[in-house]
mmCIF file of C-alpha atoms in Angstrom:
data_model
loop_
_atom_site.group_PDB
_atom_site.id
_atom_site.type_symbol
_atom_site.label_atom_id
_atom_site.label_comp_id
_atom_site.label_asym_id
_atom_site.label_seq_id
_atom_site.Cartn_x
_atom_site.Cartn_y
_atom_site.Cartn_z
ATOM 1 C CA MET T 179 95.946 62.724 106.242
ATOM 2 C CA PRO T 180 98.708 59.989 107.054
ATOM 3 C CA ASP T 181 100.627 60.295 110.234
ATOM 4 C CA ASN T 182 104.047 60.566 108.634
ATOM 5 C CA THR T 183 102.789 63.438 106.385
ATOM 6 C CA LEU T 184 101.474 65.408 109.285
ATOM 7 C CA GLU T 185 104.650 64.646 111.266
ATOM 8 C CA LYS T 186 106.719 66.050 108.318
ATOM 9 C CA ILE T 187 104.656 69.313 108.105
ATOM 10 C CA ILE T 188 105.256 69.812 111.915
ATOM 11 C CA ASN T 189 108.777 69.091 111.713
ATOM 12 C CA ASN T 190 109.516 71.256 108.701
ATOM 13 C CA TYR T 191 107.201 74.218 109.215
ATOM 14 C CA LEU T 192 105.997 74.360 112.819
ATOM 15 C CA ASN T 193 109.202 74.393 114.801
ATOM 16 C CA ILE T 194 111.113 76.908 116.981
ATOM 17 C CA ASN T 195 113.694 77.549 114.226
ATOM 18 C CA SER T 196 110.810 78.462 111.757
ATOM 19 C CA ALA T 197 109.423 80.919 114.315
ATOM 20 C CA ILE T 198 112.790 82.526 114.966
ATOM 21 C CA ILE T 199 113.607 82.938 111.292
ATOM 22 C CA THR T 200 110.228 84.441 110.674
ATOM 23 C CA LEU T 201 110.579 86.933 113.580
ATOM 24 C CA VAL T 202 114.109 87.842 112.500
ATOM 25 C CA THR T 203 112.782 88.397 108.950
ATOM 26 C CA ILE T 204 110.113 90.652 110.199
ATOM 27 C CA GLY T 205 112.669 92.507 112.272
ATOM 28 C CA LEU T 206 114.997 93.058 109.417
ATOM 29 C CA ILE T 207 112.079 94.229 107.223
ATOM 30 C CA THR T 208 111.113 96.718 110.011
ATOM 31 C CA ILE T 209 114.632 98.066 110.167
ATOM 32 C CA ILE T 210 114.935 98.421 106.389
ATOM 33 C CA THR T 211 111.597 100.179 106.119
ATOM 34 C CA ILE T 212 112.415 102.709 108.859
ATOM 35 C CA VAL T 213 115.871 103.362 107.437
ATOM 36 C CA ALA T 214 114.617 103.630 103.854
ATOM 37 C CA TYR T 215 111.820 106.083 104.817
ATOM 38 C CA SER T 216 114.252 108.144 106.743
ATOM 39 C CA LEU T 217 116.753 108.325 103.887
ATOM 40 C CA GLU T 218 114.309 108.727 101.122
ATOM 41 C CA ARG T 219 112.833 111.838 102.799
ATOM 42 C CA ARG T 220 116.228 113.495 102.542
ATOM 43 C CA ILE T 221 116.306 113.331 98.672
ATOM 44 C CA SER T 222 114.134 114.157 95.770
ATOM 45 C CA ASN T 223 114.488 114.147 91.930
ATOM 46 C CA SER T 224 115.993 117.640 92.073
ATOM 47 C CA SER T 225 118.701 116.516 94.654
ATOM 48 C CA PRO T 226 122.332 116.336 93.355
ATOM 49 C CA LEU T 227 123.249 113.081 91.628
ATOM 50 C CA TYR T 228 126.056 112.442 94.142
ATOM 51 C CA ARG T 229 123.592 112.729 97.116
ATOM 52 C CA ARG T 230 120.941 110.385 95.622
ATOM 53 C CA ALA T 231 123.675 107.821 94.651
ATOM 54 C CA ALA T 232 125.191 107.961 98.112
ATOM 55 C CA ILE T 233 121.714 107.225 99.759
ATOM 56 C CA HIS T 234 120.917 104.524 97.262
ATOM 57 C CA ILE T 235 124.318 102.811 97.909
ATOM 58 C CA VAL T 236 123.564 102.988 101.687
ATOM 59 C CA GLU T 237 120.218 101.292 101.044
ATOM 60 C CA GLY T 238 121.915 98.691 98.940
ATOM 61 C CA VAL T 239 124.454 98.096 101.778
ATOM 62 C CA ILE T 240 121.679 97.684 104.312
ATOM 63 C CA LEU T 241 119.849 95.103 102.051
ATOM 64 C CA ALA T 242 123.105 93.149 101.517
ATOM 65 C CA SER T 243 123.797 93.299 105.186
ATOM 66 C CA SER T 244 120.421 91.943 106.111
ATOM 67 C CA MET T 245 120.932 89.020 103.711
ATOM 68 C CA ILE T 246 124.262 88.160 105.308
ATOM 69 C CA MET T 247 122.807 88.577 108.872
ATOM 70 C CA LEU T 248 119.966 86.273 107.942
ATOM 71 C CA GLU T 249 122.402 83.654 106.637
ATOM 72 C CA LYS T 250 124.579 83.761 109.717
ATOM 73 C CA ILE T 251 121.581 83.538 112.016
ATOM 74 C CA PHE T 252 120.276 80.541 109.969
ATOM 75 C CA PHE T 253 123.577 78.616 110.302
ATOM 76 C CA ILE T 254 123.782 79.296 113.958
ATOM 77 C CA LEU T 255 120.347 77.837 114.498
ATOM 78 C CA ASN T 256 121.166 74.837 112.500
ATOM 79 C CA LYS T 257 124.631 74.399 113.958
ATOM 80 C CA GLY T 258 126.391 75.067 110.725
ATOM 81 C CA SER T 259 124.096 72.603 108.686
ATOM 82 C CA ILE T 260 122.148 73.439 105.596
ATOM 83 C CA ASN T 261 119.196 71.366 106.821
ATOM 84 C CA ASN T 262 115.867 73.226 106.324
ATOM 85 C CA GLY T 263 117.498 75.444 103.808
ATOM 86 C CA TRP T 264 114.093 76.122 102.282
ATOM 87 C CA LEU T 265 113.399 78.296 105.395
ATOM 88 C CA TYR T 266 116.462 80.379 104.904
ATOM 89 C CA ALA T 267 115.933 80.681 101.134
ATOM 90 C CA ASN T 268 112.307 81.804 101.474
ATOM 91 C CA ALA T 269 113.275 84.472 104.164
ATOM 92 C CA GLN T 270 115.968 85.765 101.865
ATOM 93 C CA LEU T 271 113.588 85.849 98.800
ATOM 94 C CA THR T 272 111.072 87.812 100.973
ATOM 95 C CA ILE T 273 113.554 90.434 101.820
ATOM 96 C CA LEU T 274 114.659 90.730 98.233
ATOM 97 C CA LEU T 275 111.268 91.070 96.850
ATOM 98 C CA TYR T 276 109.978 93.458 99.514
ATOM 99 C CA CYS T 277 113.038 95.727 98.960
ATOM 100 C CA MET T 278 112.029 95.824 95.262
ATOM 101 C CA TYR T 279 108.641 97.136 96.159
ATOM 102 C CA LEU T 280 109.786 99.519 98.958
ATOM 103 C CA VAL T 281 113.179 100.931 97.619
ATOM 104 C CA ARG T 282 112.916 101.476 93.937
ATOM 105 C CA ASN T 283 116.531 102.351 92.956
ATOM 106 C CA LYS T 284 119.108 100.814 90.699
ATOM 107 C CA VAL T 285 121.334 99.449 93.415
ATOM 108 C CA THR T 286 118.424 97.341 94.773
ATOM 109 C CA LEU T 287 117.606 96.309 91.238
ATOM 110 C CA LEU T 288 121.235 95.211 90.666
ATOM 111 C CA ILE T 289 121.288 93.137 93.872
ATOM 112 C CA ASN T 290 118.186 91.275 92.817
ATOM 113 C CA LEU T 291 119.570 90.682 89.263
ATOM 114 C CA PHE T 292 122.972 89.333 90.416
ATOM 115 C CA MET T 293 121.931 87.547 93.667
ATOM 116 C CA PRO T 294 121.347 84.192 91.864
ATOM 117 C CA LEU T 295 125.107 84.245 90.944
ATOM 118 C CA PHE T 296 126.023 84.502 94.606
ATOM 119 C CA TYR T 297 123.380 82.862 96.777
ATOM 120 C CA TYR T 298 124.995 79.348 96.750
ATOM 121 C CA GLN T 299 128.150 78.838 98.677
ATOM 122 C CA SER T 300 129.993 76.761 95.922
ATOM 123 C CA MET T 301 131.835 78.520 93.121
ATOM 124 C CA ILE T 302 129.681 79.628 90.121
ATOM 125 C CA PHE T 303 131.759 77.632 87.771
ATOM 126 C CA LYS T 304 130.680 74.324 89.237
ATOM 127 C CA ARG T 305 127.251 74.895 87.665
ATOM 128 C CA PHE T 306 128.759 74.775 84.116
ATOM 129 C CA ASP T 307 129.281 71.048 84.438
ATOM 130 C CA ASP T 308 125.737 70.461 85.655
ATOM 131 C CA LYS T 309 123.344 68.707 83.266
ATOM 132 C CA ASN T 310 120.601 71.175 84.408
ATOM 133 C CA LEU T 311 122.648 74.200 83.086
ATOM 134 C CA PRO T 312 120.021 74.887 80.316
ATOM 135 C CA LEU T 313 117.154 74.881 82.887
ATOM 136 C CA PHE T 314 119.318 77.157 85.152
ATOM 137 C CA ILE T 315 119.797 79.661 82.177
ATOM 138 C CA THR T 316 116.081 79.505 81.290
ATOM 139 C CA ALA T 317 115.015 80.150 84.934
ATOM 140 C CA TYR T 318 117.608 82.927 85.417
ATOM 141 C CA LEU T 319 116.453 84.770 82.227
ATOM 142 C CA PHE T 320 112.865 84.412 83.323
ATOM 143 C CA LEU T 321 113.718 85.790 86.726
ATOM 144 C CA ILE T 322 115.468 88.712 85.239
ATOM 145 C CA ALA T 323 112.391 89.572 83.102
ATOM 146 C CA ILE T 324 110.179 89.251 86.189
ATOM 147 C CA ILE T 325 112.541 91.494 88.276
ATOM 148 C CA ILE T 326 112.719 94.227 85.677
ATOM 149 C CA PHE T 327 108.861 94.168 85.119
ATOM 150 C CA ILE T 328 108.339 94.556 88.883
ATOM 151 C CA TYR T 329 110.899 97.329 89.070
ATOM 152 C CA ILE T 330 109.090 99.206 86.362
ATOM 153 C CA LYS T 331 105.390 98.474 87.259
ATOM 154 C CA THR T 332 105.687 98.548 91.124
ATOM 155 C CA GLU T 333 103.050 101.018 91.745
ATOM 156 C CA LYS T 334 100.490 99.439 89.319
ATOM 157 C CA LEU T 335 101.063 96.092 90.848
ATOM 158 C CA GLN T 336 100.516 97.306 94.344
ATOM 159 C CA ASP T 337 97.198 98.682 93.263
ATOM 160 C CA ASN T 338 95.978 95.419 92.110
ATOM 161 C CA GLU T 339 95.990 92.589 94.667
ATOM 162 C CA TRP T 340 95.837 89.720 92.179
ATOM 163 C CA LYS T 341 98.573 91.163 89.956
ATOM 164 C CA TYR T 342 100.656 91.609 93.160
ATOM 165 C CA VAL T 343 100.231 88.008 94.253
ATOM 166 C CA GLY T 344 100.803 86.745 90.690
ATOM 167 C CA MET T 345 104.106 88.574 90.294
ATOM 168 C CA GLN T 346 105.199 87.155 93.749
ATOM 169 C CA ALA T 347 104.339 83.674 92.679
ATOM 170 C CA GLN T 348 106.272 84.028 89.367
ATOM 171 C CA PHE T 349 109.274 85.602 91.354
ATOM 172 C CA GLY T 350 109.150 82.743 93.736
ATOM 173 C CA LEU T 351 108.746 80.090 91.020
ATOM 174 C CA ALA T 352 111.753 81.369 89.003
ATOM 175 C CA TRP T 353 113.880 81.372 92.178
ATOM 176 C CA TRP T 354 113.002 77.971 93.273
ATOM 177 C CA ALA T 355 113.558 76.487 89.802
ATOM 178 C CA LEU T 356 117.080 78.122 90.080
ATOM 179 C CA ILE T 357 117.597 76.566 93.442
ATOM 180 C CA TRP T 358 116.344 73.125 92.308
ATOM 181 C CA THR T 359 119.053 73.027 89.561
ATOM 182 C CA ASP T 360 121.758 73.206 92.433
ATOM 183 C CA HIS T 361 120.041 70.935 95.081
ATOM 184 C CA ASP T 362 118.769 67.374 94.970
ATOM 185 C CA PHE T 363 115.134 67.456 95.980
ATOM 186 C CA PRO T 364 111.928 66.261 94.269
ATOM 187 C CA ALA T 365 110.571 68.791 91.787
ATOM 188 C CA TYR T 366 107.066 68.628 93.335
ATOM 189 C CA GLU T 367 108.623 70.320 96.499
ATOM 190 C CA ILE T 368 109.000 73.467 94.407
ATOM 191 C CA PHE T 369 105.161 73.920 94.792
ATOM 192 C CA ASN T 370 105.470 73.560 98.572
ATOM 193 C CA MET T 371 108.285 76.022 98.823
ATOM 194 C CA LEU T 372 106.303 78.460 96.743
ATOM 195 C CA VAL T 373 103.254 78.261 98.923
ATOM 196 C CA VAL T 374 105.475 78.954 101.947
ATOM 197 C CA PHE T 375 107.069 81.896 100.209
ATOM 198 C CA LEU T 376 103.647 83.432 99.376
ATOM 199 C CA ILE T 377 102.701 82.976 103.006
ATOM 200 C CA TYR T 378 105.861 84.758 104.198
ATOM 201 C CA MET T 379 105.093 87.593 101.747
ATOM 202 C CA SER T 380 101.557 87.906 103.044
ATOM 203 C CA ILE T 381 102.749 88.088 106.650
ATOM 204 C CA ILE T 382 105.463 90.557 105.790
ATOM 205 C CA ARG T 383 103.000 92.629 103.720
ATOM 206 C CA PHE T 384 100.499 92.820 106.591
ATOM 207 C CA CYS T 385 103.261 93.875 109.119
ATOM 208 C CA ALA T 386 104.635 96.368 106.579
ATOM 209 C CA ARG T 387 101.192 97.937 106.196
ATOM 210 C CA LYS T 388 100.694 98.332 109.945
ATOM 211 C CA MET T 389 104.198 99.832 110.233
ATOM 212 C CA GLN T 390 103.617 102.202 107.286
ATOM 213 C CA ASP T 391 100.304 103.323 108.729
ATOM 214 C CA THR T 392 102.030 103.964 112.097
ATOM 215 C CA MET T 393 104.671 105.988 110.362
ATOM 216 C CA MET T 394 102.104 107.979 108.413
ATOM 217 C CA ASN T 395 100.218 108.629 111.617
ATOM 218 C CA TYR T 396 103.464 109.871 113.223
ATOM 219 C CA ASN T 397 104.223 112.051 110.237
ATOM 220 C CA ASP T 398 100.602 113.546 110.352
ATOM 221 C CA LEU T 399 101.001 114.218 114.033
ATOM 222 C CA LYS T 400 104.424 115.795 113.480
ATOM 223 C CA VAL T 401 102.952 118.098 110.838
ATOM 224 C CA GLN T 402 100.097 119.000 113.046
ATOM 225 C CA VAL T 403 102.469 119.982 115.918
ATOM 226 C CA ASN T 404 105.014 121.820 113.756
ATOM 227 C CA TYR T 405 103.211 123.455 110.982
ATOM 228 C CA ASP T 406 100.508 125.963 110.678
ATOM 229 C CA GLU T 407 97.196 124.463 109.645
ATOM 230 C CA LEU T 408 96.086 127.500 107.547
ATOM 231 C CA THR T 409 99.247 128.417 105.637
ATOM 232 C CA GLY T 410 101.341 125.239 105.865
ATOM 233 C CA VAL T 411 104.418 126.904 107.008
ATOM 234 C CA ARG T 412 106.252 126.319 110.338
ATOM 235 C CA ASN T 413 104.174 127.462 113.254
ATOM 236 C CA ARG T 414 104.879 129.274 116.636
ATOM 237 C CA ALA T 415 105.616 126.135 118.530
ATOM 238 C CA ASN T 416 108.279 125.167 115.839
ATOM 239 C CA PHE T 417 109.661 128.594 116.061
ATOM 240 C CA ASP T 418 110.035 128.466 119.828
ATOM 241 C CA LYS T 419 111.908 125.102 119.601
ATOM 242 C CA THR T 420 114.084 126.169 116.738
ATOM 243 C CA SER T 421 115.002 129.493 118.247
ATOM 244 C CA LYS T 422 116.278 127.844 121.484
ATOM 245 C CA GLU T 423 118.381 125.301 119.544
ATOM 246 C CA LEU T 424 119.844 128.109 117.331
ATOM 247 C CA PHE T 425 120.710 130.323 120.234
ATOM 248 C CA GLU T 426 122.609 127.436 121.886
ATOM 249 C CA THR T 427 124.597 126.919 118.633
ATOM 250 C CA TYR T 428 125.184 130.303 117.191
ATOM 251 C CA SER T 429 125.830 132.142 120.462
ATOM 252 C CA LYS T 430 129.029 129.968 120.698
ATOM 253 C CA GLU T 431 129.994 130.238 117.167
ATOM 254 C CA ALA T 432 131.513 133.052 114.955
ATOM 255 C CA ILE T 433 128.774 132.593 112.405
ATOM 256 C CA PRO T 434 126.140 135.127 111.766
ATOM 257 C CA LEU T 435 122.449 134.436 112.465
ATOM 258 C CA THR T 436 119.922 137.039 111.324
ATOM 259 C CA VAL T 437 116.152 137.043 112.155
ATOM 260 C CA THR T 438 113.648 139.067 110.080
ATOM 261 C CA MET T 439 110.038 139.701 111.156
ATOM 262 C CA PHE T 440 107.280 140.988 108.900
ATOM 263 C CA ASP T 441 103.564 141.484 108.969
ATOM 264 C CA ILE T 442 100.895 142.368 106.452
ATOM 265 C CA ASP T 443 100.071 146.068 106.266
ATOM 266 C CA HIS T 444 96.483 147.036 107.062
ATOM 267 C CA PHE T 445 95.519 143.379 107.422
ATOM 268 C CA LYS T 446 92.611 144.113 109.610
ATOM 269 C CA GLU T 447 91.041 146.198 106.702
ATOM 270 C CA PHE T 448 91.052 142.965 104.536
ATOM 271 C CA ASN T 449 88.989 141.225 107.223
ATOM 272 C CA ASP T 450 86.678 144.197 107.843
ATOM 273 C CA LYS T 451 86.017 145.039 104.114
ATOM 274 C CA TYR T 452 86.006 141.493 102.551
ATOM 275 C CA GLY T 453 85.407 139.070 105.452
ATOM 276 C CA HIS T 454 87.584 136.586 107.333
ATOM 277 C CA SER T 455 87.705 134.085 104.621
ATOM 278 C CA ILE T 456 89.410 136.573 102.327
ATOM 279 C CA GLY T 457 91.770 137.371 105.155
ATOM 280 C CA ASP T 458 92.736 133.674 105.368
ATOM 281 C CA GLU T 459 93.379 133.853 101.573
ATOM 282 C CA VAL T 460 95.550 136.784 102.071
ATOM 283 C CA LEU T 461 97.504 135.003 104.700
ATOM 284 C CA LYS T 462 98.085 131.827 102.548
ATOM 285 C CA HIS T 463 99.000 133.922 99.556
ATOM 286 C CA VAL T 464 101.666 135.751 101.459
ATOM 287 C CA ALA T 465 102.978 132.588 102.984
ATOM 288 C CA HIS T 466 103.066 130.592 99.879
ATOM 289 C CA THR T 467 104.625 133.426 97.920
ATOM 290 C CA MET T 468 107.446 133.840 100.260
ATOM 291 C CA GLU T 469 108.173 130.181 100.722
ATOM 292 C CA ARG T 470 108.047 129.558 96.998
ATOM 293 C CA GLU T 471 110.436 132.502 96.306
ATOM 294 C CA MET T 472 112.865 131.418 99.010
ATOM 295 C CA PHE T 473 112.929 127.872 97.596
ATOM 296 C CA LEU T 474 113.469 129.014 94.019
ATOM 297 C CA THR T 475 116.120 131.446 94.968
ATOM 298 C CA ASP T 476 117.755 129.007 97.447
ATOM 299 C CA THR T 477 117.975 131.812 100.198
ATOM 300 C CA LYS T 478 118.447 129.035 102.907
ATOM 301 C CA GLY T 479 115.776 130.900 104.997
ATOM 302 C CA GLN T 480 113.229 129.269 107.256
ATOM 303 C CA LEU T 481 109.724 130.715 107.341
ATOM 304 C CA PHE T 482 107.468 130.673 110.342
ATOM 305 C CA ARG T 483 104.054 132.043 111.096
ATOM 306 C CA PHE T 484 104.376 133.631 114.499
ATOM 307 C CA GLY T 485 100.763 134.495 114.904
ATOM 308 C CA GLY T 486 97.980 136.476 113.288
ATOM 309 C CA GLU T 487 99.478 138.339 110.274
ATOM 310 C CA GLU T 488 103.086 138.129 111.579
ATOM 311 C CA PHE T 489 105.763 135.929 110.115
ATOM 312 C CA ILE T 490 109.364 135.305 110.864
ATOM 313 C CA ILE T 491 112.269 134.286 108.626
ATOM 314 C CA ILE T 492 115.611 133.017 110.049
ATOM 315 C CA PHE T 493 118.684 133.194 107.953
ATOM 316 C CA ARG T 494 121.664 131.139 109.067
ATOM 317 C CA GLY T 495 125.115 132.133 108.140
ATOM 318 C CA LYS T 496 123.900 135.658 106.828
ATOM 319 C CA ASN T 497 124.408 139.025 108.300
ATOM 320 C CA PRO T 498 121.816 141.790 107.966
ATOM 321 C CA SER T 499 123.430 143.444 105.005
ATOM 322 C CA ALA T 500 123.326 140.150 103.066
ATOM 323 C CA CYS T 501 119.688 139.792 103.998
ATOM 324 C CA ILE T 502 118.566 143.385 102.849
ATOM 325 C CA PRO T 503 118.475 142.416 99.042
ATOM 326 C CA ILE T 504 116.811 139.024 99.864
ATOM 327 C CA VAL T 505 114.051 140.675 101.778
ATOM 328 C CA SER T 506 113.682 143.337 99.201
ATOM 329 C CA ASP T 507 113.263 140.720 96.392
ATOM 330 C CA LEU T 508 110.761 138.813 98.439
ATOM 331 C CA ARG T 509 108.757 141.943 98.958
ATOM 332 C CA ASN T 510 108.971 142.865 95.323
ATOM 333 C CA THR T 511 107.874 139.464 94.219
ATOM 334 C CA LEU T 512 104.809 139.800 96.513
ATOM 335 C CA ILE T 513 104.057 143.184 94.980
ATOM 336 C CA ASN T 514 104.333 141.813 91.339
ATOM 337 C CA THR T 515 102.047 138.773 92.179
ATOM 338 C CA PRO T 516 98.832 140.398 93.482
ATOM 339 C CA LEU T 517 96.117 138.231 94.871
ATOM 340 C CA VAL T 518 92.984 138.148 92.640
ATOM 341 C CA LEU T 519 89.762 136.758 94.064
ATOM 342 C CA LYS T 520 86.419 136.963 92.332
ATOM 343 C CA ASN T 521 87.894 139.366 89.797
ATOM 344 C CA GLN T 522 88.950 141.648 92.628
ATOM 345 C CA ARG T 523 92.708 142.518 92.756
ATOM 346 C CA LEU T 524 94.142 142.825 96.262
ATOM 347 C CA ASP T 525 97.405 144.576 96.565
ATOM 348 C CA ILE T 526 99.368 143.482 99.483
ATOM 349 C CA THR T 527 102.491 145.236 101.133
ATOM 350 C CA ILE T 528 104.556 144.195 104.054
ATOM 351 C CA SER T 529 106.773 145.849 106.656
ATOM 352 C CA PHE T 530 110.065 144.306 107.971
ATOM 353 C CA GLY T 531 112.361 144.323 110.854
ATOM 354 C CA ILE T 532 115.855 142.877 110.831
ATOM 355 C CA SER T 533 118.560 142.258 113.403
ATOM 356 C CA GLU T 534 121.524 139.955 114.005
ATOM 357 C CA LEU T 535 122.224 137.781 116.964
ATOM 358 C CA LYS T 536 124.780 139.767 119.116
ATOM 359 C CA LEU T 537 127.435 138.643 121.691
ATOM 360 C CA THR T 538 125.578 140.710 124.301
ATOM 361 C CA ASP T 539 122.403 138.746 123.833
ATOM 362 C CA LYS T 540 121.736 136.623 126.926
ATOM 363 C CA ASP T 541 119.017 134.683 125.263
ATOM 364 C CA PHE T 542 117.004 134.461 122.020
ATOM 365 C CA ASP T 543 114.394 136.744 123.537
ATOM 366 C CA ASN T 544 116.863 139.585 123.416
ATOM 367 C CA LEU T 545 117.289 139.253 119.670
ATOM 368 C CA PHE T 546 113.392 138.690 119.189
ATOM 369 C CA ASN T 547 112.448 141.837 121.066
ATOM 370 C CA ARG T 548 114.886 143.910 119.082
ATOM 371 C CA VAL T 549 113.379 142.523 115.804
ATOM 372 C CA ASP T 550 109.893 143.123 117.030
ATOM 373 C CA GLN T 551 110.674 146.743 117.851
ATOM 374 C CA PHE T 552 112.325 147.300 114.448
ATOM 375 C CA LEU T 553 109.156 145.942 112.779
ATOM 376 C CA TYR T 554 107.085 148.526 114.700
ATOM 377 C CA ASP T 555 109.498 151.273 113.732
ATOM 378 C CA SER T 556 108.814 150.337 110.053
ATOM 379 C CA LYS T 557 105.126 150.435 110.593
ATOM 380 C CA ASN T 558 105.221 153.726 112.374
ATOM 381 C CA SER T 559 107.244 155.152 109.522
ATOM 382 C CA GLY T 560 104.178 154.631 107.233
ATOM 383 C CA ARG T 561 104.333 150.852 106.575
ATOM 384 C CA ASN T 562 105.869 149.252 103.520
ATOM 385 C CA HIS T 563 109.171 149.932 105.070
ATOM 386 C CA LEU T 564 112.246 147.934 106.333
ATOM 387 C CA THR T 565 114.138 148.727 109.564
ATOM 388 C CA VAL T 566 117.558 147.129 109.862
ATOM 389 C CA GLU T 567 119.334 147.407 113.206
ATOM 390 C CA GLY T 568 117.411 150.585 114.080
ATOM 391 C CA VAL T 569 117.768 152.329 110.556
ATOM 392 C CA THR T 570 114.546 152.515 108.513
ATOM 393 C CA TYR T 571 114.441 152.337 104.759
ATOM 394 C CA SER T 572 111.578 152.772 102.219
ATOM 395 C CA PHE T 573 111.454 149.737 99.838
ATOM 396 C CA ASP T 574 110.890 152.204 96.981
ATOM 397 C CA ASP T 575 114.323 153.915 97.861
ATOM 398 C CA LEU T 576 116.072 150.518 98.077
ATOM 399 C CA ASN T 577 114.627 149.596 94.628
ATOM 400 C CA GLU T 578 116.042 152.772 93.229
ATOM 401 C CA LYS T 579 119.495 151.993 94.771
ATOM 402 C CA GLN T 580 119.342 148.476 93.334
#
């Protein structure tokens, strides 16, 4: 290899500015990934349109801000010069394409589609006098087709390494053809720029995978710490943490907070008669039925497994009288959906205790002890009962009144 060629590669690719831009790009990708994961967990397909739109707009703003930040850093490093612009361009292309894979929303799609019209500092109208205008239009239309294809087929592309790299190459080729129509450099340099872009993408993908694995491990650990392994609902540790936070908040506010506690009637008989594995199925059935019904009816309640066959539901902003029909409906749903195992129907009933946080409660334990006592009052009254602030009701009587 000639000395001048080696010197050119070192000057262009192996310098401090290249290292800084690469590290900045990785840092921006990290921030985008963390923010995107945090925001996307707050919405689902069933979320209101305005909520989804707001989060997608925020993600788009973060992407646009990252592009602007990268531009400012590049010009600072180059003292306002456009020298080594390939470095800045490849870094921006990497962020654009990565966000297409990571954040699949229409705001990100639109930014990718219209970015070619804004990436160059001169006015767009100056291109119209350029003799390369037909090439620009052709490359732009090709880029649009590639972007839309990636947007639609992201999951399938990520499952196939060769298709993934192939689409990256076509994305980079279309972009560098566009850049070539605006800048005076030899056409063969497009190949060099494309190779650098693919190297950038491989580095970013490696870092992103490591980061995603770390986040997944963190989420798994969070689930293990806060959720019951058997039933999947929040566990005792999560309840202890939540109860302290709620007491600090609601003891100072004029907003009601009601706690209900229930357990499964004659649960020991399920274990003794059918075995502990059937007992586990009973626990899961009760937990899943309750959680599903609360979600479908939007009760705003939080379900916890306190221990054994005991569960707790916390209702924010509701007083006990408002919780009585909710609890009755939950109990009726459980009665109407018996557990059937091996052609054996298992009818399950539950007993409840309900109480509201009072101004005289010095801590959450005062409320909890009261609820616990009301639960035992229900059980001592023959089970399948509900005790609210010391007054015990039969569910059958409540159903007749309703």
